[in-house]
């Protein structure tokens, strides 16, 4: 008789676009993996904040008695200890995207590379602007990831003549992207480029720019790899010449790796890095998934 | 003559742009009961609030024991033993009786309130008032008369040297009033000075030593009560003689059609199997002790409480499930609880006046001009005295609120008026107007049900009197049988149905 | 004012109307708004440019229209926390309907009308549902709408599969002008906002329903004894709130053509804040439509001003925002309290 | 309703009252809680395991303790929306203080005590600040705390530079047992929660302050006439709310050892919901501490039960949660309304 193998997946709830994609991919992977491995039982828990995620971890361990945990932490620092608790109970731990402050806890790290994402965006911008121009930056929400992206971006454009005219939070939200961009457009008569950092924000920005009729003046770089944006890049939209990948699908990869290890006992690497790839019209079709909700 | 314990010199008061008190002089001696009378809106309550420190005076001084005291909130005066029982209830409705009685000066044991001690003392004070409410009940759930008794209990549970009572008996019945008078006499014997405001001049005659009359915010006279007859007091108040308080009764002819008939109406826990009929042109009185269930019977009839039984209008049964149905059937209801059920105190007179009859004021949009016209008319018809037409109703004097409430009910032009304590807090002059109004109303071929705890009122106005006791109709009196002793016999169970039939033994 | 003034109203029936004194409770919000406009202009002259003003007013329209509905609910002594979620749900369902119907109805006006109808009907139904739970179920409005807030948002997340529901491109083209277009240089959302406010004011101040809302909010018992059908009026107030959400959704959808789990997040807080800043009492009984309009515009202006000035630090935006709200209300209220 | 009803209180003087019927207003929350426990057990027998119960109660402690403070504020007729943000700020400042002091005080108990003191003092000060703005500034509590909500959250964002403030590891080791440890098998957070509830109940029901809160919430005017210092009591209620936030922070910090802009997000809603579910009236005048405790536990249980059962779809968690809240309250209230 086969013993059921239980895998717990703890991720943030679908409270913004990227997290929505995360949820979708996690659920797809759940279905697919449970079919693939009949004795695998996957349990997904979604949390609204760090404390809620810590609660979920407790429940996954004490109630579901999981054998392995795949977690995409809300934030690194606060979840380090709760994950350590899980680890101390002898569970296999896979951490996704955001590294814990104590890397010794995790068995596997599927790393998203936030600094790289900022850096890649900045490099593209430098090249496209010839190291010179006025840009505005729309940030996500105040959190470590956002800081890493922005810090790396600013580091990369240091020493160039690229000037950041304004920077505001747009909360990884289309409506806020629209509003903030409207105001930036009113405030600055000449903007050469927008770094929106996130595709949801970028979609809001596009509408604001169109409304102001200033499509000719600037271009926009988003991030994540949302299908709408990839499509625009693919279609050679001058407003959106490129995008930087930060695929929410990384959760599925992590689940896949973990499941495979649990059931087939395949060895695992310590770290898998998901690259922040630059998407251009040339390679866009490779990253276009029309069926994904994200 | 003893030194005055409390006195006022040239006190005046201005609200916004209107002056309501003009240089009042007043003095109160220990051990005296000093009545203050005057028409509605004369400024009695305002003056009392100034004496008790609830309102600052605009001009003049207030002295306690000969020393001038600045107005610094009610707490300071209360510390000097001056306690005011408000005309409008001053109780926190969500709190219990006991919590209200001791509010602001709880008994303590260590850091905690001493609940058992307070409950016991509260019980004792209520017992002294023959009041049977449970100290642990919420004030919200009490009847108006019980609330009043709680107010009185709250006042006398303090260290009181001057007790100011603003129309304490307006919502009390005879028995409760008698208890109160006993209490006043006891306090008086202890040297407590009592200021007593009432529109019931017989009470004033009975209980007080001196009387001060105010009219339009001015002091008219202060005299020993013995020197004045009731009529004389009334004349000082109104400025003219009050004659024929009650109109000459004009009973409907015996064959007058029945406008409303009630058969076997029961309200769970309150009223059982009540039946009566009301004829065109009739004033039908309802008498009984407090708790007899008259109010509940009417509320059951009007669809405000769940009830069983049949109501016939002009001989045809009509289902009345809500007040709206009653209104449609041409029945108007004047509630006894002016503040809790009658008026929106924070809103204006116009909004209150038309609230019940709003469908009559315009179609899609409210016709404000029509509303204003109605208000102007009501102000004349019901002699509502407001010095400023835009004040919130809560700033009207108590009697004028009552008149506005009557006017509100009349806006639906009912054929049948059910008036529950219609003259509560009304001055004699206006009372006479209301009596004549009810009389004329019936004479026009309509009909009135009059619930009143004032025996003379029922006797003076009603063509027939239904007496209730503990939720059961015990008798109906007619003609010469309508007299006090007989009513009391039915109301107390000496006559009429045996008491074990009652819903509740009172 | 003085001893010498004589009583005038001894003559019954004449009554005296108070001097039309400057009522700060009524005008306070407008003063605060004026102060904010001055502040904005000082911060950046662009603030007063017609383009910027138009932008701000246009984007105020959503929460403004919702806040007008909230004014009724709050005046009637209740509260509705579900409006933001309902907006998201209605937008989502409306988009799905349009996408689904376009094979039959095409991508023209017909399909847009169908979408709008669905959004409005759904919103009204949801508002009525809230109202019935409050009145028939006798549950506090706070709890009911806290519950439905979760339910509605969860449903839209479900429908969108955690992602975004996007309106098909050709339909968007048809629908787009409803947000971006306008009449005589005034955008449709502003026109809608003004119209809703006007009708709202008429209803609140000049109809029975409006009076009844205030009466119920003041004292439910008195309302009942004035033969007002308390339950029905309250339910209607919630339904009206739903209608307002539907209208807001109608002009929201063409803006970005999408709905997701984040749509309308915290709009309830913004709407309630606009209502209260406008001078309506949270405890009920007293509502001010124009105050609400001003409150909504004020909130949008604060955001706008922050975006127009490079604030000391973006991190502190929230602090500046909070401070401006408090100070603005402090100014308008302290004057009123001085009487 | 029927003729056959017989007299119930024949003893004169008792007055007419209903049977000392089972008071659903008082016991309703407990019944709903019981129903939820049954539901949980049916969903998954593990639910009743001591480990699970301990986990749930321990994590309820934060919002539970905050909700007890909120009971006072709401009973006094006000509301405090800033508690979640304040918790974040207090946690952040406390962590910064401990990190900064560790070179001097070491990483032992001394530095933790200092951190706790700072958190508590800051919270009480912030609560008092809210209270003073409400009472002295005469601004609605809703607006004041909406403003300070933004301010506090913004400050913690600023202090954390948009990121996370983390407690230095050695100090964490010292502090950790405050969350994870316990006495006689009961975790410290549960003990703290119980203690705060007990003291809260004593204060609300057995002290003058508690009575005055209810009196003010019921009728401010009456309270003032009873020579209650309304402003002072209200300010104190806010200060007490601050104190509760401080205590909650004290046991929150050792759990996650960090604070950021998202810490305590929406705790205010959860706390207020717990209070209202517990039977306290949102309009003030009537507060129930034990009800609040039950309300907080219920909210935590609902989350827990959702984790116990694999819900249909994670997207629908919010819907199930909302439905359970409404149904639970419906059950407990409908009984009460039946009188
Ligand atoms: N807060 C207020 N604002 C404005 N006017 C007021 C206020 N309070 C009382 N008044 C006015 O002062 C006048 C006197 O009222 P007061 O209540 O003292 O009369 P009263 O003699 O007690 O009458 P009643 O016998 O009807 O109780 C009335 O015209 C009333 O409208
Ligand atoms: N909730 C309650 N609990 C206990 N007793 C109550 C309650 N409500 C009312 N009562 C009692 O009922 C009495 C009032 O009853 P009711 O209103 O039926 O009297 P009534 O016949 O209308 O007389 P009146 O109108 O003169 O007061 C009060 O004296 C009070 O003792
Ligand atoms: Mg008076
Ligand atoms: Mg009665």
JSON list of C-alpha atoms in Angstrom, two decimals, chain C residues 142-240:
[
{"chain": "C", "resi": 142, "resn": "UNK", "atom": "CA", "xyz": [-21.64, 46.31, 9.45]},
{"chain": "C", "resi": 143, "resn": "UNK", "atom": "CA", "xyz": [-21.60, 42.52, 9.72]},
{"chain": "C", "resi": 144, "resn": "UNK", "atom": "CA", "xyz": [-23.78, 41.87, 6.69]},
{"chain": "C", "resi": 145, "resn": "UNK", "atom": "CA", "xyz": [-21.72, 44.01, 4.41]},
{"chain": "C", "resi": 146, "resn": "UNK", "atom": "CA", "xyz": [-18.44, 42.81, 5.87]},
{"chain": "C", "resi": 147, "resn": "UNK", "atom": "CA", "xyz": [-19.60, 39.35, 4.90]},
{"chain": "C", "resi": 148, "resn": "UNK", "atom": "CA", "xyz": [-20.80, 40.28, 1.42]},
{"chain": "C", "resi": 149, "resn": "UNK", "atom": "CA", "xyz": [-17.62, 42.28, 0.90]},
{"chain": "C", "resi": 150, "resn": "UNK", "atom": "CA", "xyz": [-15.72, 39.02, 1.21]},
{"chain": "C", "resi": 151, "resn": "UNK", "atom": "CA", "xyz": [-18.23, 37.16, -0.88]},
{"chain": "C", "resi": 152, "resn": "UNK", "atom": "CA", "xyz": [-18.31, 39.59, -3.79]},
{"chain": "C", "resi": 153, "resn": "UNK", "atom": "CA", "xyz": [-14.56, 39.94, -3.98]},
{"chain": "C", "resi": 154, "resn": "UNK", "atom": "CA", "xyz": [-14.09, 36.26, -3.76]},
{"chain": "C", "resi": 155, "resn": "UNK", "atom": "CA", "xyz": [-16.55, 35.72, -6.59]},
{"chain": "C", "resi": 156, "resn": "UNK", "atom": "CA", "xyz": [-14.78, 38.10, -8.93]},
{"chain": "C", "resi": 157, "resn": "UNK", "atom": "CA", "xyz": [-11.45, 36.45, -8.10]},
{"chain": "C", "resi": 158, "resn": "UNK", "atom": "CA", "xyz": [-13.04, 33.15, -8.92]},
{"chain": "C", "resi": 159, "resn": "UNK", "atom": "CA", "xyz": [-14.55, 34.35, -12.16]},
{"chain": "C", "resi": 160, "resn": "UNK", "atom": "CA", "xyz": [-11.25, 35.86, -13.22]},
{"chain": "C", "resi": 161, "resn": "UNK", "atom": "CA", "xyz": [-9.38, 32.73, -12.17]},
{"chain": "C", "resi": 162, "resn": "UNK", "atom": "CA", "xyz": [-7.26, 34.93, -9.96]},
{"chain": "C", "resi": 163, "resn": "UNK", "atom": "CA", "xyz": [-6.27, 37.03, -12.92]},
{"chain": "C", "resi": 164, "resn": "UNK", "atom": "CA", "xyz": [-7.84, 39.79, -14.90]},
{"chain": "C", "resi": 165, "resn": "UNK", "atom": "CA", "xyz": [-11.04, 39.84, -16.91]},
{"chain": "C", "resi": 166, "resn": "UNK", "atom": "CA", "xyz": [-10.42, 41.94, -19.99]},
{"chain": "C", "resi": 167, "resn": "UNK", "atom": "CA", "xyz": [-12.92, 43.34, -22.36]},
{"chain": "C", "resi": 168, "resn": "UNK", "atom": "CA", "xyz": [-12.45, 42.19, -25.93]},
{"chain": "C", "resi": 169, "resn": "UNK", "atom": "CA", "xyz": [-10.64, 44.84, -27.88]},
{"chain": "C", "resi": 170, "resn": "UNK", "atom": "CA", "xyz": [-13.30, 45.71, -30.48]},
{"chain": "C", "resi": 171, "resn": "UNK", "atom": "CA", "xyz": [-15.94, 46.18, -27.80]},
{"chain": "C", "resi": 172, "resn": "UNK", "atom": "CA", "xyz": [-13.56, 48.39, -25.90]},
{"chain": "C", "resi": 173, "resn": "UNK", "atom": "CA", "xyz": [-13.24, 50.60, -28.89]},
{"chain": "C", "resi": 174, "resn": "UNK", "atom": "CA", "xyz": [-16.98, 51.06, -28.91]},
{"chain": "C", "resi": 175, "resn": "UNK", "atom": "CA", "xyz": [-17.21, 51.56, -25.18]},
{"chain": "C", "resi": 176, "resn": "UNK", "atom": "CA", "xyz": [-14.08, 53.65, -24.66]},
{"chain": "C", "resi": 177, "resn": "UNK", "atom": "CA", "xyz": [-15.61, 57.07, -25.32]},
{"chain": "C", "resi": 178, "resn": "UNK", "atom": "CA", "xyz": [-17.89, 56.66, -22.32]},
{"chain": "C", "resi": 179, "resn": "UNK", "atom": "CA", "xyz": [-14.89, 57.36, -20.14]},
{"chain": "C", "resi": 180, "resn": "UNK", "atom": "CA", "xyz": [-12.65, 59.34, -22.46]},
{"chain": "C", "resi": 181, "resn": "UNK", "atom": "CA", "xyz": [-15.24, 61.25, -24.40]},
{"chain": "C", "resi": 182, "resn": "UNK", "atom": "CA", "xyz": [-17.46, 64.07, -23.34]},
{"chain": "C", "resi": 183, "resn": "UNK", "atom": "CA", "xyz": [-19.82, 66.87, -24.19]},
{"chain": "C", "resi": 184, "resn": "UNK", "atom": "CA", "xyz": [-18.76, 70.49, -24.61]},
{"chain": "C", "resi": 185, "resn": "UNK", "atom": "CA", "xyz": [-15.33, 69.59, -23.25]},
{"chain": "C", "resi": 186, "resn": "UNK", "atom": "CA", "xyz": [-16.74, 68.01, -20.12]},
{"chain": "C", "resi": 187, "resn": "UNK", "atom": "CA", "xyz": [-16.08, 64.33, -19.79]},
{"chain": "C", "resi": 188, "resn": "UNK", "atom": "CA", "xyz": [-18.99, 61.93, -19.45]},
{"chain": "C", "resi": 189, "resn": "UNK", "atom": "CA", "xyz": [-17.90, 60.69, -16.02]},
{"chain": "C", "resi": 190, "resn": "UNK", "atom": "CA", "xyz": [-18.03, 64.26, -14.74]},
{"chain": "C", "resi": 191, "resn": "UNK", "atom": "CA", "xyz": [-21.44, 64.69, -16.30]},
{"chain": "C", "resi": 192, "resn": "UNK", "atom": "CA", "xyz": [-22.61, 61.43, -14.76]},
{"chain": "C", "resi": 193, "resn": "UNK", "atom": "CA", "xyz": [-21.21, 62.44, -11.39]},
{"chain": "C", "resi": 194, "resn": "UNK", "atom": "CA", "xyz": [-22.95, 65.77, -11.52]},
{"chain": "C", "resi": 195, "resn": "UNK", "atom": "CA", "xyz": [-26.19, 64.18, -12.64]},
{"chain": "C", "resi": 196, "resn": "UNK", "atom": "CA", "xyz": [-26.10, 61.56, -9.90]},
{"chain": "C", "resi": 197, "resn": "UNK", "atom": "CA", "xyz": [-25.32, 64.23, -7.33]},
{"chain": "C", "resi": 198, "resn": "UNK", "atom": "CA", "xyz": [-28.15, 66.39, -8.55]},
{"chain": "C", "resi": 199, "resn": "UNK", "atom": "CA", "xyz": [-30.64, 63.56, -8.56]},
{"chain": "C", "resi": 200, "resn": "UNK", "atom": "CA", "xyz": [-29.28, 62.40, -5.22]},
{"chain": "C", "resi": 201, "resn": "UNK", "atom": "CA", "xyz": [-29.78, 65.82, -3.72]},
{"chain": "C", "resi": 202, "resn": "UNK", "atom": "CA", "xyz": [-33.29, 65.97, -5.08]},
{"chain": "C", "resi": 203, "resn": "UNK", "atom": "CA", "xyz": [-34.07, 62.58, -3.63]},
{"chain": "C", "resi": 204, "resn": "UNK", "atom": "CA", "xyz": [-32.51, 63.24, -0.26]},
{"chain": "C", "resi": 205, "resn": "UNK", "atom": "CA", "xyz": [-33.87, 66.70, 0.26]},
{"chain": "C", "resi": 206, "resn": "UNK", "atom": "CA", "xyz": [-37.05, 66.78, -1.71]},
{"chain": "C", "resi": 207, "resn": "UNK", "atom": "CA", "xyz": [-38.65, 63.37, -1.72]},
{"chain": "C", "resi": 208, "resn": "UNK", "atom": "CA", "xyz": [-40.40, 61.35, 0.90]},
{"chain": "C", "resi": 209, "resn": "UNK", "atom": "CA", "xyz": [-37.83, 58.63, 0.61]},
{"chain": "C", "resi": 210, "resn": "UNK", "atom": "CA", "xyz": [-35.07, 61.07, 1.54]},
{"chain": "C", "resi": 211, "resn": "UNK", "atom": "CA", "xyz": [-37.00, 62.38, 4.51]},
{"chain": "C", "resi": 212, "resn": "UNK", "atom": "CA", "xyz": [-37.75, 58.87, 5.64]},
{"chain": "C", "resi": 213, "resn": "UNK", "atom": "CA", "xyz": [-34.09, 57.91, 5.49]},
{"chain": "C", "resi": 214, "resn": "UNK", "atom": "CA", "xyz": [-33.22, 60.80, 7.77]},
{"chain": "C", "resi": 215, "resn": "UNK", "atom": "CA", "xyz": [-36.13, 59.98, 10.07]},
{"chain": "C", "resi": 216, "resn": "UNK", "atom": "CA", "xyz": [-35.05, 56.36, 10.37]},
{"chain": "C", "resi": 217, "resn": "UNK", "atom": "CA", "xyz": [-31.48, 57.38, 11.03]},
{"chain": "C", "resi": 218, "resn": "UNK", "atom": "CA", "xyz": [-32.61, 59.82, 13.71]},
{"chain": "C", "resi": 219, "resn": "UNK", "atom": "CA", "xyz": [-34.97, 57.54, 15.56]},
{"chain": "C", "resi": 220, "resn": "UNK", "atom": "CA", "xyz": [-36.28, 54.31, 14.15]},
{"chain": "C", "resi": 221, "resn": "UNK", "atom": "CA", "xyz": [-39.10, 54.12, 16.68]},
{"chain": "C", "resi": 222, "resn": "UNK", "atom": "CA", "xyz": [-40.40, 57.55, 15.79]},
{"chain": "C", "resi": 223, "resn": "UNK", "atom": "CA", "xyz": [-40.23, 56.56, 12.16]},
{"chain": "C", "resi": 224, "resn": "UNK", "atom": "CA", "xyz": [-42.27, 53.46, 12.85]},
{"chain": "C", "resi": 225, "resn": "UNK", "atom": "CA", "xyz": [-44.85, 55.48, 14.74]},
{"chain": "C", "resi": 226, "resn": "UNK", "atom": "CA", "xyz": [-45.02, 57.84, 11.78]},
{"chain": "C", "resi": 227, "resn": "UNK", "atom": "CA", "xyz": [-46.23, 54.95, 9.64]},
{"chain": "C", "resi": 228, "resn": "UNK", "atom": "CA", "xyz": [-42.96, 54.71, 7.78]},
{"chain": "C", "resi": 229, "resn": "UNK", "atom": "CA", "xyz": [-42.15, 51.22, 6.55]},
{"chain": "C", "resi": 230, "resn": "UNK", "atom": "CA", "xyz": [-38.75, 51.18, 8.10]},
{"chain": "C", "resi": 231, "resn": "UNK", "atom": "CA", "xyz": [-37.63, 47.89, 6.59]},
{"chain": "C", "resi": 232, "resn": "UNK", "atom": "CA", "xyz": [-38.68, 48.82, 3.11]},
{"chain": "C", "resi": 233, "resn": "UNK", "atom": "CA", "xyz": [-37.01, 52.22, 3.20]},
{"chain": "C", "resi": 234, "resn": "UNK", "atom": "CA", "xyz": [-33.79, 50.80, 4.55]},
{"chain": "C", "resi": 235, "resn": "UNK", "atom": "CA", "xyz": [-33.76, 48.08, 1.91]},
{"chain": "C", "resi": 236, "resn": "UNK", "atom": "CA", "xyz": [-34.40, 50.72, -0.72]},
{"chain": "C", "resi": 237, "resn": "UNK", "atom": "CA", "xyz": [-31.46, 52.75, 0.58]},
{"chain": "C", "resi": 238, "resn": "UNK", "atom": "CA", "xyz": [-29.21, 49.74, 0.09]},
{"chain": "C", "resi": 239, "resn": "UNK", "atom": "CA", "xyz": [-30.70, 49.15, -3.34]},
{"chain": "C", "resi": 240, "resn": "UNK", "atom": "CA", "xyz": [-30.00, 52.77, -4.22]}
]
